[in-house]
Amino acid sequence: MSERAPERQRWEQRMETPLAVASLAYLGGYAVRVLARGLSPDGQDLCLAITCAAWALFAVDYAVRMRLSGLGPLRFVRRHPLDTVVLVLPLLRPLRIVTAYDRVQRRRDGARLSLYARVMAYAGLSVALLGFAGALTVYHHEHGAPGATIRTFGDSVWWTCATLATVGYGDVAPVTPVGRVVAVGLMGGGLALLGAVTGSFSSWLIQRFDHGDGGRPPGGSPGAS
């Protein structure tokens, strides 16, 4: 397994840009297919082909990394649960943009954002991508369903924001099984990601106030400058 580590790292570096582009292409193709009114059959087929090609690239990357890891399928799935979930659930595929950006930032030399700023930036970007993908999915399955209250994409965006924030006004709600499954995922994702943002911001404020009061910063030693 150790002999394959450099090869695996080269593969991951080589696939960073293609996977980020595929994530954007997947989201763009799906958005056009859902939102474009009067899209021709050829246009729908093109959007479907783009989304399928993006998924195929994700599947190829997953299979190659599994082979290069030297692990069995079950052990690889246990060690890489996020990659497995992203491969299976279309809603989460745009989040590969965030992971690709994080890998690029880790390889760069020189000053970078602080830990708190990176957590807030990555969590905020994840919330935006997850919310947009969730709004598209819910609108796609809800707007024509009997008894649906989410009739427009604007309704879907409003509902997604309320769900991610765990506010739950109840003025609009999904009625289809797919819509309700997406709702559960958005609730969990909203709690985790927004909690990361608020927790990082609170920690940053505490550190700032601690410095202002002459306190020693976390992890510092007595007498350190």
mmCIF file of C-alpha atoms in Angstrom:
data_model
loop_
_atom_site.group_PDB
_atom_site.id
_atom_site.type_symbol
_atom_site.label_atom_id
_atom_site.label_comp_id
_atom_site.label_asym_id
_atom_site.label_seq_id
_atom_site.Cartn_x
_atom_site.Cartn_y
_atom_site.Cartn_z
ATOM 1 C CA MET A 1 0.000 0.000 0.000
ATOM 2 C CA SER A 2 2.856 2.372 0.782
ATOM 3 C CA GLU A 3 4.380 1.707 -2.668
ATOM 4 C CA ARG A 4 1.204 2.938 -4.297
ATOM 5 C CA ALA A 5 0.912 6.095 -2.203
ATOM 6 C CA PRO A 6 2.912 8.337 -4.593
ATOM 7 C CA GLU A 7 0.937 6.994 -7.526
ATOM 8 C CA ARG A 8 -2.318 7.688 -5.715
ATOM 9 C CA GLN A 9 -1.222 11.223 -4.882
ATOM 10 C CA ARG A 10 -0.280 11.874 -8.512
ATOM 11 C CA TRP A 11 -3.669 10.604 -9.627
ATOM 12 C CA GLU A 12 -5.521 12.809 -7.121
ATOM 13 C CA GLN A 13 -3.531 15.876 -8.177
ATOM 14 C CA ARG A 14 -4.150 15.092 -11.838
ATOM 15 C CA MET A 15 -7.905 14.760 -11.257
ATOM 16 C CA GLU A 16 -8.452 17.879 -9.142
ATOM 17 C CA THR A 17 -9.293 20.193 -12.030
ATOM 18 C CA PRO A 18 -11.321 17.642 -14.070
ATOM 19 C CA LEU A 19 -13.439 16.757 -11.033
ATOM 20 C CA ALA A 20 -14.069 20.422 -10.201
ATOM 21 C CA VAL A 21 -15.094 21.073 -13.821
ATOM 22 C CA ALA A 22 -17.289 17.961 -13.785
ATOM 23 C CA SER A 23 -18.980 19.171 -10.603
ATOM 24 C CA LEU A 24 -19.763 22.522 -12.198
ATOM 25 C CA ALA A 25 -20.901 20.817 -15.415
ATOM 26 C CA TYR A 26 -23.168 18.487 -13.462
ATOM 27 C CA LEU A 27 -24.760 21.340 -11.557
ATOM 28 C CA GLY A 28 -25.072 23.510 -14.673
ATOM 29 C CA GLY A 29 -26.543 20.761 -16.835
ATOM 30 C CA TYR A 30 -29.033 19.784 -14.159
ATOM 31 C CA ALA A 31 -30.011 23.425 -13.541
ATOM 32 C CA VAL A 32 -30.632 24.087 -17.243
ATOM 33 C CA ARG A 33 -32.636 20.879 -17.576
ATOM 34 C CA VAL A 34 -34.840 21.788 -14.598
ATOM 35 C CA LEU A 35 -35.233 25.545 -15.041
ATOM 36 C CA ALA A 36 -35.171 26.116 -18.803
ATOM 37 C CA ARG A 37 -38.716 26.556 -20.047
ATOM 38 C CA GLY A 38 -39.495 25.133 -23.459
ATOM 39 C CA LEU A 39 -36.151 23.366 -23.774
ATOM 40 C CA SER A 40 -36.064 21.289 -26.948
ATOM 41 C CA PRO A 41 -35.721 17.491 -26.764
ATOM 42 C CA ASP A 42 -32.205 17.799 -28.161
ATOM 43 C CA GLY A 43 -31.353 20.306 -25.435
ATOM 44 C CA GLN A 44 -32.748 17.989 -22.751
ATOM 45 C CA ASP A 45 -30.736 15.095 -24.151
ATOM 46 C CA LEU A 46 -27.584 17.244 -24.135
ATOM 47 C CA CYS A 47 -28.108 18.245 -20.488
ATOM 48 C CA LEU A 48 -28.748 14.620 -19.562
ATOM 49 C CA ALA A 49 -25.588 13.546 -21.382
ATOM 50 C CA ILE A 50 -23.544 16.173 -19.508
ATOM 51 C CA THR A 51 -24.817 15.051 -16.111
ATOM 52 C CA CYS A 52 -24.261 11.371 -16.955
ATOM 53 C CA ALA A 53 -20.732 12.084 -18.223
ATOM 54 C CA ALA A 54 -19.938 13.957 -15.004
ATOM 55 C CA TRP A 55 -21.189 11.032 -12.920
ATOM 56 C CA ALA A 56 -19.132 8.621 -15.052
ATOM 57 C CA LEU A 57 -16.003 10.669 -14.306
ATOM 58 C CA PHE A 58 -16.786 10.526 -10.569
ATOM 59 C CA ALA A 59 -17.230 6.747 -10.828
ATOM 60 C CA VAL A 60 -13.945 6.278 -12.712
ATOM 61 C CA ASP A 61 -12.061 8.402 -10.166
ATOM 62 C CA TYR A 62 -13.604 6.449 -7.294
ATOM 63 C CA ALA A 63 -12.690 3.088 -8.865
ATOM 64 C CA VAL A 64 -9.091 4.132 -9.641
ATOM 65 C CA ARG A 65 -8.508 5.514 -6.144
ATOM 66 C CA MET A 66 -9.909 2.314 -4.665
ATOM 67 C CA ARG A 67 -7.468 0.248 -6.733
ATOM 68 C CA LEU A 68 -4.504 2.476 -5.929
ATOM 69 C CA SER A 69 -5.331 2.479 -2.209
ATOM 70 C CA GLY A 70 -4.511 -1.223 -1.910
ATOM 71 C CA LEU A 71 -7.594 -1.685 0.263
ATOM 72 C CA GLY A 72 -10.518 -3.993 -0.266
ATOM 73 C CA PRO A 73 -13.848 -2.467 -1.323
ATOM 74 C CA LEU A 74 -15.397 -2.610 2.152
ATOM 75 C CA ARG A 75 -12.344 -1.126 3.877
ATOM 76 C CA PHE A 76 -12.121 1.611 1.269
ATOM 77 C CA VAL A 77 -15.791 2.501 1.757
ATOM 78 C CA ARG A 78 -15.321 2.634 5.544
ATOM 79 C CA ARG A 79 -12.276 4.891 5.248
ATOM 80 C CA HIS A 80 -13.810 7.174 2.592
ATOM 81 C CA PRO A 81 -17.500 7.487 3.504
ATOM 82 C CA LEU A 82 -17.878 11.022 2.088
ATOM 83 C CA ASP A 83 -16.566 9.990 -1.337
ATOM 84 C CA THR A 84 -18.964 7.050 -1.353
ATOM 85 C CA VAL A 85 -21.961 9.189 -0.405
ATOM 86 C CA VAL A 86 -21.035 11.833 -2.994
ATOM 87 C CA LEU A 87 -20.857 9.136 -5.670
ATOM 88 C CA VAL A 88 -24.242 7.661 -4.748
ATOM 89 C CA LEU A 89 -26.217 10.856 -4.016
ATOM 90 C CA PRO A 90 -26.427 13.350 -6.918
ATOM 91 C CA LEU A 91 -27.372 16.140 -4.513
ATOM 92 C CA LEU A 92 -23.889 16.164 -2.970
ATOM 93 C CA ARG A 93 -21.773 16.001 -6.135
ATOM 94 C CA PRO A 94 -21.296 19.787 -6.404
ATOM 95 C CA LEU A 95 -19.524 19.643 -3.032
ATOM 96 C CA ARG A 96 -16.542 18.123 -4.854
ATOM 97 C CA ILE A 97 -15.779 21.719 -5.887
ATOM 98 C CA VAL A 98 -15.053 22.517 -2.236
ATOM 99 C CA THR A 99 -12.793 19.490 -1.725
ATOM 100 C CA ALA A 100 -10.870 20.255 -4.922
ATOM 101 C CA TYR A 101 -10.383 23.866 -3.851
ATOM 102 C CA ASP A 102 -9.178 22.742 -0.430
ATOM 103 C CA ARG A 103 -6.585 20.410 -1.946
ATOM 104 C CA VAL A 104 -5.269 23.168 -4.205
ATOM 105 C CA GLN A 105 -4.957 25.527 -1.237
ATOM 106 C CA ARG A 106 -3.077 22.935 0.805
ATOM 107 C CA ARG A 107 -0.419 22.606 -1.899
ATOM 108 C CA ARG A 108 0.182 26.326 -2.261
ATOM 109 C CA ASP A 109 3.123 27.976 -0.574
ATOM 110 C CA GLY A 110 2.964 31.251 1.283
ATOM 111 C CA ALA A 111 0.369 32.805 3.545
ATOM 112 C CA ARG A 112 -3.158 31.457 3.521
ATOM 113 C CA LEU A 113 -6.351 32.228 5.326
ATOM 114 C CA SER A 114 -6.442 31.450 9.020
ATOM 115 C CA LEU A 115 -8.061 28.251 10.225
ATOM 116 C CA TYR A 116 -11.209 30.083 11.332
ATOM 117 C CA ALA A 117 -11.506 31.905 7.999
ATOM 118 C CA ARG A 118 -11.019 28.671 6.019
ATOM 119 C CA VAL A 119 -13.663 26.825 8.028
ATOM 120 C CA MET A 120 -16.159 29.647 7.549
ATOM 121 C CA ALA A 121 -15.336 30.013 3.840
ATOM 122 C CA TYR A 122 -15.563 26.299 3.084
ATOM 123 C CA ALA A 123 -18.703 25.809 5.173
ATOM 124 C CA GLY A 124 -20.346 28.853 3.590
ATOM 125 C CA LEU A 125 -19.520 27.635 0.079
ATOM 126 C CA SER A 126 -20.804 24.171 0.958
ATOM 127 C CA VAL A 127 -24.072 25.627 2.264
ATOM 128 C CA ALA A 128 -24.533 27.647 -0.934
ATOM 129 C CA LEU A 129 -23.845 24.685 -3.234
ATOM 130 C CA LEU A 130 -25.906 22.264 -1.160
ATOM 131 C CA GLY A 131 -28.779 24.736 -0.943
ATOM 132 C CA PHE A 132 -28.834 25.425 -4.692
ATOM 133 C CA ALA A 133 -28.667 21.730 -5.565
ATOM 134 C CA GLY A 134 -31.366 20.961 -2.995
ATOM 135 C CA ALA A 135 -33.620 23.721 -4.318
ATOM 136 C CA LEU A 136 -33.246 22.370 -7.864
ATOM 137 C CA THR A 137 -34.024 18.804 -6.773
ATOM 138 C CA VAL A 138 -37.067 19.762 -4.724
ATOM 139 C CA TYR A 139 -38.447 22.035 -7.454
ATOM 140 C CA HIS A 140 -37.911 19.306 -10.053
ATOM 141 C CA HIS A 141 -40.014 16.794 -8.117
ATOM 142 C CA GLU A 142 -42.505 19.109 -6.419
ATOM 143 C CA HIS A 143 -43.786 21.739 -8.859
ATOM 144 C CA GLY A 144 -46.050 19.336 -10.758
ATOM 145 C CA ALA A 145 -47.065 17.063 -7.879
ATOM 146 C CA PRO A 146 -50.716 16.940 -6.724
ATOM 147 C CA GLY A 147 -51.280 19.129 -3.674
ATOM 148 C CA ALA A 148 -47.801 20.658 -3.869
ATOM 149 C CA THR A 149 -47.186 24.058 -2.288
ATOM 150 C CA ILE A 150 -43.763 24.499 -3.934
ATOM 151 C CA ARG A 151 -44.862 25.644 -7.379
ATOM 152 C CA THR A 152 -42.032 27.940 -8.474
ATOM 153 C CA PHE A 153 -38.265 27.877 -8.145
ATOM 154 C CA GLY A 154 -38.558 30.931 -5.906
ATOM 155 C CA ASP A 155 -40.746 28.915 -3.535
ATOM 156 C CA SER A 156 -38.132 26.169 -3.559
ATOM 157 C CA VAL A 157 -35.283 28.575 -2.760
ATOM 158 C CA TRP A 158 -37.288 30.116 0.085
ATOM 159 C CA TRP A 159 -38.100 26.687 1.509
ATOM 160 C CA THR A 160 -34.446 25.594 1.186
ATOM 161 C CA CYS A 161 -33.192 28.645 3.090
ATOM 162 C CA ALA A 162 -35.718 28.071 5.873
ATOM 163 C CA THR A 163 -34.807 24.378 6.036
ATOM 164 C CA LEU A 164 -31.038 24.910 6.078
ATOM 165 C CA ALA A 165 -31.473 27.425 8.881
ATOM 166 C CA THR A 166 -33.795 24.918 10.649
ATOM 167 C CA VAL A 167 -36.408 27.672 10.975
ATOM 168 C CA GLY A 168 -39.251 25.748 9.357
ATOM 169 C CA TYR A 169 -41.941 28.372 8.784
ATOM 170 C CA GLY A 170 -44.288 25.754 7.343
ATOM 171 C CA ASP A 171 -45.783 28.015 4.658
ATOM 172 C CA VAL A 172 -44.423 25.679 1.965
ATOM 173 C CA ALA A 173 -43.379 22.069 2.407
ATOM 174 C CA PRO A 174 -42.565 19.110 0.161
ATOM 175 C CA VAL A 175 -45.201 16.450 -0.406
ATOM 176 C CA THR A 176 -43.305 13.943 -2.549
ATOM 177 C CA PRO A 177 -41.068 11.196 -1.096
ATOM 178 C CA VAL A 178 -37.992 12.580 -2.872
ATOM 179 C CA GLY A 179 -38.709 16.081 -1.599
ATOM 180 C CA ARG A 180 -39.018 14.871 1.979
ATOM 181 C CA VAL A 181 -35.811 12.848 1.791
ATOM 182 C CA VAL A 182 -34.023 15.958 0.500
ATOM 183 C CA ALA A 183 -35.556 17.910 3.383
ATOM 184 C CA VAL A 184 -34.049 15.526 5.943
ATOM 185 C CA GLY A 185 -30.644 15.808 4.268
ATOM 186 C CA LEU A 186 -30.806 19.603 4.199
ATOM 187 C CA MET A 187 -31.765 19.741 7.870
ATOM 188 C CA GLY A 188 -28.771 17.632 8.836
ATOM 189 C CA GLY A 189 -26.447 19.489 6.489
ATOM 190 C CA GLY A 190 -27.680 22.848 7.690
ATOM 191 C CA LEU A 191 -27.119 21.965 11.326
ATOM 192 C CA ALA A 192 -23.587 20.692 10.650
ATOM 193 C CA LEU A 193 -22.378 23.391 8.252
ATOM 194 C CA LEU A 194 -24.012 26.408 9.860
ATOM 195 C CA GLY A 195 -22.886 25.101 13.237
ATOM 196 C CA ALA A 196 -19.321 25.014 11.911
ATOM 197 C CA VAL A 197 -19.611 28.640 10.744
ATOM 198 C CA THR A 198 -21.097 29.964 13.971
ATOM 199 C CA GLY A 199 -18.735 27.879 16.110
ATOM 200 C CA SER A 200 -15.670 29.129 14.226
ATOM 201 C CA PHE A 201 -16.874 32.710 14.386
ATOM 202 C CA SER A 202 -17.526 32.409 18.130
ATOM 203 C CA SER A 203 -14.069 30.924 18.696
ATOM 204 C CA TRP A 204 -12.509 33.732 16.691
ATOM 205 C CA LEU A 205 -14.356 36.347 18.765
ATOM 206 C CA ILE A 206 -13.287 34.692 22.017
ATOM 207 C CA GLN A 207 -9.675 34.650 20.851
ATOM 208 C CA ARG A 208 -9.858 38.319 19.861
ATOM 209 C CA PHE A 209 -11.324 39.322 23.219
ATOM 210 C CA ASP A 210 -8.771 37.153 25.024
ATOM 211 C CA HIS A 211 -5.960 38.978 23.249
ATOM 212 C CA GLY A 212 -7.571 42.304 24.029
ATOM 213 C CA ASP A 213 -7.755 41.438 27.735
ATOM 214 C CA GLY A 214 -4.092 40.475 27.813
ATOM 215 C CA GLY A 215 -4.839 36.805 28.059
ATOM 216 C CA ARG A 216 -2.631 34.125 26.650
ATOM 217 C CA PRO A 217 -3.853 32.733 23.298
ATOM 218 C CA PRO A 218 -4.847 29.062 23.208
ATOM 219 C CA GLY A 219 -1.865 26.785 22.766
ATOM 220 C CA GLY A 220 0.688 29.448 23.715
ATOM 221 C CA SER A 221 3.274 29.019 26.393
ATOM 222 C CA PRO A 222 3.779 31.368 29.330
ATOM 223 C CA GLY A 223 5.985 34.270 28.391
ATOM 224 C CA ALA A 224 5.540 33.680 24.645
ATOM 225 C CA SER A 225 5.304 36.800 22.557
#
